[in-house]
mmCIF file of N, CA and C in Angstrom:
data_model
loop_
_atom_site.group_PDB
_atom_site.id
_atom_site.type_symbol
_atom_site.label_atom_id
_atom_site.label_comp_id
_atom_site.label_asym_id
_atom_site.label_seq_id
_atom_site.Cartn_x
_atom_site.Cartn_y
_atom_site.Cartn_z
ATOM 1 N N MET A 154 5.415 18.809 -23.150
ATOM 2 C CA MET A 154 4.354 18.013 -23.183
ATOM 3 C C MET A 154 5.028 17.099 -21.705
ATOM 4 N N LEU A 155 5.963 16.997 -21.222
ATOM 5 C CA LEU A 155 5.694 16.423 -19.455
ATOM 6 C C LEU A 155 5.135 16.447 -18.927
ATOM 7 N N PRO A 156 5.266 17.855 -19.013
ATOM 8 C CA PRO A 156 4.605 18.764 -17.549
ATOM 9 C C PRO A 156 3.218 18.376 -17.742
ATOM 10 N N LEU A 157 2.377 18.695 -18.843
ATOM 11 C CA LEU A 157 1.311 18.615 -19.192
ATOM 12 C C LEU A 157 1.126 17.070 -18.748
ATOM 13 N N LEU A 158 1.674 15.953 -19.096
ATOM 14 C CA LEU A 158 1.389 14.650 -18.567
ATOM 15 C C LEU A 158 1.331 14.521 -17.211
ATOM 16 N N ALA A 159 2.060 15.378 -16.935
ATOM 17 C CA ALA A 159 2.548 14.827 -15.457
ATOM 18 C C ALA A 159 1.009 15.675 -14.458
ATOM 19 N N PHE A 160 0.947 16.022 -15.099
ATOM 20 C CA PHE A 160 -0.048 17.388 -14.906
ATOM 21 C C PHE A 160 -1.723 16.532 -14.404
ATOM 22 N N LEU A 161 -2.029 15.869 -15.793
ATOM 23 C CA LEU A 161 -3.254 14.822 -15.842
ATOM 24 C C LEU A 161 -3.150 13.523 -15.198
ATOM 25 N N PHE A 162 -1.355 13.442 -14.936
ATOM 26 C CA PHE A 162 -1.704 11.405 -14.423
ATOM 27 C C PHE A 162 -2.150 12.383 -13.027
ATOM 28 N N ILE A 163 -1.438 13.627 -11.942
ATOM 29 C CA ILE A 163 -1.541 14.002 -10.789
ATOM 30 C C ILE A 163 -3.254 14.004 -10.907
ATOM 31 N N ARG A 164 -3.683 14.652 -11.933
ATOM 32 C CA ARG A 164 -4.912 14.746 -11.725
ATOM 33 C C ARG A 164 -5.918 13.619 -11.931
ATOM 34 N N ASN A 165 -5.936 12.606 -12.333
ATOM 35 C CA ASN A 165 -5.967 11.213 -12.755
ATOM 36 C C ASN A 165 -6.175 10.784 -11.472
ATOM 37 N N LEU A 166 -5.049 10.551 -10.334
ATOM 38 C CA LEU A 166 -4.961 10.005 -9.466
ATOM 39 C C LEU A 166 -5.664 10.583 -8.144
ATOM 40 N N ARG A 167 -5.744 12.108 -8.478
ATOM 41 C CA ARG A 167 -6.886 12.745 -6.985
ATOM 42 C C ARG A 167 -7.876 12.165 -7.241
ATOM 43 N N ASN A 168 -8.494 12.212 -9.038
ATOM 44 C CA ASN A 168 -10.202 11.982 -9.042
ATOM 45 C C ASN A 168 -9.966 10.245 -9.000
ATOM 46 N N ASN A 169 -8.817 9.360 -9.168
ATOM 47 C CA ASN A 169 -9.323 7.537 -9.270
ATOM 48 C C ASN A 169 -8.507 7.325 -8.556
ATOM 49 N N SER A 170 -8.814 7.106 -7.523
ATOM 50 C CA SER A 170 -7.673 6.577 -5.570
ATOM 51 C C SER A 170 -7.682 4.876 -6.540
ATOM 52 N N HIS A 171 -8.468 4.803 -7.677
ATOM 53 C CA HIS A 171 -8.126 2.708 -7.787
ATOM 54 C C HIS A 171 -7.005 2.847 -8.353
ATOM 55 N N ILE A 172 -6.532 3.882 -8.854
ATOM 56 C CA ILE A 172 -4.872 4.078 -9.241
ATOM 57 C C ILE A 172 -4.611 2.979 -8.622
ATOM 58 N N ASP A 173 -2.892 2.088 -8.658
ATOM 59 C CA ASP A 173 -1.885 1.719 -7.837
ATOM 60 C C ASP A 173 -1.150 2.279 -8.251
ATOM 61 N N MET A 174 -0.274 3.304 -7.268
ATOM 62 C CA MET A 174 0.761 3.947 -7.938
ATOM 63 C C MET A 174 1.871 2.613 -7.983
ATOM 64 N N ALA A 175 1.437 1.775 -6.881
ATOM 65 C CA ALA A 175 3.275 0.677 -6.376
ATOM 66 C C ALA A 175 3.180 -0.327 -7.599
ATOM 67 N N ALA A 176 1.843 -0.265 -7.924
ATOM 68 C CA ALA A 176 2.276 -1.241 -9.419
ATOM 69 C C ALA A 176 2.739 -0.707 -10.477
ATOM 70 N N SER A 177 2.219 1.000 -10.534
ATOM 71 C CA SER A 177 2.756 1.443 -11.559
ATOM 72 C C SER A 177 4.695 1.437 -11.915
ATOM 73 N N ALA A 178 4.400 1.508 -10.271
ATOM 74 C CA ALA A 178 6.075 1.922 -10.180
ATOM 75 C C ALA A 178 7.140 0.441 -10.721
ATOM 76 N N ALA A 179 6.023 -0.640 -10.362
ATOM 77 C CA ALA A 179 6.670 -2.343 -10.355
ATOM 78 C C ALA A 179 7.047 -2.424 -12.175
ATOM 79 N N ALA A 180 5.955 -1.673 -12.799
ATOM 80 C CA ALA A 180 5.705 -1.804 -14.075
ATOM 81 C C ALA A 180 6.720 -1.396 -14.816
ATOM 82 N N HIS A 181 7.325 0.376 -14.323
ATOM 83 C CA HIS A 181 8.628 0.690 -14.621
ATOM 84 C C HIS A 181 10.341 0.088 -14.327
ATOM 85 N N VAL A 182 9.907 -0.959 -13.144
ATOM 86 C CA VAL A 182 11.036 -1.808 -12.842
ATOM 87 C C VAL A 182 11.446 -2.922 -14.062
ATOM 88 N N GLU A 183 10.029 -3.330 -14.507
ATOM 89 C CA GLU A 183 10.240 -4.628 -14.831
ATOM 90 C C GLU A 183 10.893 -4.461 -16.812
ATOM 91 N N ILE A 184 10.179 -3.047 -16.913
ATOM 92 C CA ILE A 184 10.472 -2.493 -18.351
ATOM 93 C C ILE A 184 12.136 -2.070 -18.037
ATOM 94 N N ALA A 185 12.495 -1.192 -17.353
ATOM 95 C CA ALA A 185 13.730 -1.181 -17.542
ATOM 96 C C ALA A 185 15.125 -2.562 -17.176
ATOM 97 N N ASN A 186 14.512 -3.621 -16.319
ATOM 98 C CA ASN A 186 15.008 -4.556 -16.018
ATOM 99 C C ASN A 186 14.947 -5.430 -17.833
ATOM 100 N N ALA A 187 14.222 -5.430 -18.302
ATOM 101 C CA ALA A 187 13.433 -6.619 -19.648
ATOM 102 C C ALA A 187 14.367 -5.679 -20.239
ATOM 103 N N ILE A 188 14.389 -4.402 -21.060
ATOM 104 C CA ILE A 188 15.483 -3.555 -21.814
ATOM 105 C C ILE A 188 17.295 -4.579 -21.584
ATOM 106 N N LEU A 189 17.693 -4.131 -19.999
ATOM 107 C CA LEU A 189 18.539 -4.174 -19.620
ATOM 108 C C LEU A 189 19.226 -5.595 -19.289
ATOM 109 N N SER A 190 17.747 -6.347 -19.709
ATOM 110 C CA SER A 190 18.807 -8.085 -19.843
ATOM 111 C C SER A 190 19.260 -8.310 -21.981
ATOM 112 N N ARG A 191 18.597 -7.581 -21.895
ATOM 113 C CA ARG A 191 18.911 -7.374 -23.734
ATOM 114 C C ARG A 191 18.124 -8.499 -24.834
ATOM 115 N N ASP A 192 17.158 -8.871 -23.590
ATOM 116 C CA ASP A 192 16.388 -9.528 -24.565
ATOM 117 C C ASP A 192 14.673 -9.195 -25.167
ATOM 118 N N ARG A 193 15.420 -8.798 -26.512
ATOM 119 C CA ARG A 193 14.371 -8.194 -26.500
ATOM 120 C C ARG A 193 13.061 -8.560 -27.423
ATOM 121 N N VAL A 194 12.723 -9.460 -27.126
ATOM 122 C CA VAL A 194 11.827 -10.488 -27.435
ATOM 123 C C VAL A 194 10.829 -10.351 -26.208
ATOM 124 N N ALA A 195 11.431 -10.718 -24.958
ATOM 125 C CA ALA A 195 11.003 -10.392 -23.547
ATOM 126 C C ALA A 195 10.722 -8.487 -23.296
ATOM 127 N N ALA A 196 11.612 -8.034 -24.176
ATOM 128 C CA ALA A 196 11.646 -6.835 -23.552
ATOM 129 C C ALA A 196 10.244 -5.887 -24.171
ATOM 130 N N ARG A 197 10.284 -6.569 -25.307
ATOM 131 C CA ARG A 197 9.103 -6.387 -26.354
ATOM 132 C C ARG A 197 7.780 -6.753 -25.069
ATOM 133 N N LYS A 198 7.536 -7.686 -25.283
ATOM 134 C CA LYS A 198 5.907 -8.321 -24.904
ATOM 135 C C LYS A 198 6.456 -7.516 -23.154
ATOM 136 N N ILE A 199 7.019 -7.683 -22.268
ATOM 137 C CA ILE A 199 6.722 -6.718 -20.836
ATOM 138 C C ILE A 199 6.156 -5.167 -21.340
ATOM 139 N N ALA A 200 6.500 -4.419 -22.256
ATOM 140 C CA ALA A 200 6.604 -3.285 -22.474
ATOM 141 C C ALA A 200 5.189 -3.382 -22.885
ATOM 142 N N GLU A 201 4.306 -3.964 -23.930
ATOM 143 C CA GLU A 201 3.230 -4.130 -24.489
ATOM 144 C C GLU A 201 2.259 -4.244 -23.358
ATOM 145 N N GLN A 202 2.217 -5.581 -22.202
ATOM 146 C CA GLN A 202 1.614 -5.411 -21.340
ATOM 147 C C GLN A 202 1.516 -4.437 -19.972
ATOM 148 N N LYS A 203 2.277 -3.644 -20.142
ATOM 149 C CA LYS A 203 2.706 -2.747 -19.442
ATOM 150 C C LYS A 203 1.966 -1.565 -19.141
ATOM 151 N N PHE A 204 2.041 -1.062 -20.583
ATOM 152 C CA PHE A 204 1.651 -0.003 -21.525
ATOM 153 C C PHE A 204 0.205 -0.150 -21.946
ATOM 154 N N GLN A 205 -0.005 -1.467 -21.990
ATOM 155 C CA GLN A 205 -1.632 -1.959 -21.944
ATOM 156 C C GLN A 205 -2.136 -1.796 -20.526
ATOM 157 N N MET A 206 -1.556 -1.886 -19.728
ATOM 158 C CA MET A 206 -2.227 -1.424 -17.979
ATOM 159 C C MET A 206 -2.120 -0.156 -18.061
ATOM 160 N N PHE A 207 -1.071 0.321 -18.248
ATOM 161 C CA PHE A 207 -1.325 1.988 -17.983
ATOM 162 C C PHE A 207 -2.736 2.548 -19.050
ATOM 163 N N SER A 208 -2.518 2.373 -20.158
ATOM 164 C CA SER A 208 -4.142 2.514 -20.802
ATOM 165 C C SER A 208 -5.479 2.299 -20.644
ATOM 166 N N ASP A 209 -5.555 1.418 -20.066
ATOM 167 C CA ASP A 209 -6.612 0.767 -19.078
ATOM 168 C C ASP A 209 -7.535 1.047 -17.950
ATOM 169 N N GLN A 210 -5.583 1.811 -17.077
ATOM 170 C CA GLN A 210 -6.096 2.761 -16.050
ATOM 171 C C GLN A 210 -6.096 4.507 -16.279
ATOM 172 N N HIS A 211 -5.766 4.445 -17.504
ATOM 173 C CA HIS A 211 -5.601 6.150 -17.737
ATOM 174 C C HIS A 211 -5.953 6.594 -18.443
ATOM 175 N N LEU A 212 -5.979 6.241 -19.845
ATOM 176 C CA LEU A 212 -6.163 6.836 -21.131
ATOM 177 C C LEU A 212 -8.110 6.654 -21.377
ATOM 178 N N ASN A 213 -8.530 5.763 -20.459
ATOM 179 C CA ASN A 213 -10.052 5.631 -20.850
ATOM 180 C C ASN A 213 -10.827 6.915 -20.069
ATOM 181 N N LEU A 214 -10.407 7.459 -18.983
ATOM 182 C CA LEU A 214 -10.768 8.754 -18.396
ATOM 183 C C LEU A 214 -10.847 9.967 -18.154
ATOM 184 N N TYR A 215 -10.381 10.038 -20.238
ATOM 185 C CA TYR A 215 -9.993 10.763 -21.000
ATOM 186 C C TYR A 215 -11.565 10.773 -21.565
ATOM 187 N N THR A 216 -12.105 9.909 -22.107
ATOM 188 C CA THR A 216 -14.052 9.567 -22.853
ATOM 189 C C THR A 216 -14.685 10.111 -22.076
ATOM 190 N N VAL A 217 -15.334 11.049 -23.175
ATOM 191 C CA VAL A 217 -16.599 11.629 -22.642
ATOM 192 C C VAL A 217 -17.708 11.364 -22.247
#
């Protein structure tokens, strides 16, 4: 499954240059830091925000 997701992600980047890879990388760092803080409420909130960002950037590209 991971290779397929990587392929689709790369394809989306090539076809949709508006996707900000720096923001995506920063989102992953924020999620990791929130988990490391062991604050479940904060970690869940940050993860939900970042997953929504990913959804907004990528998943709507698959609708026909």
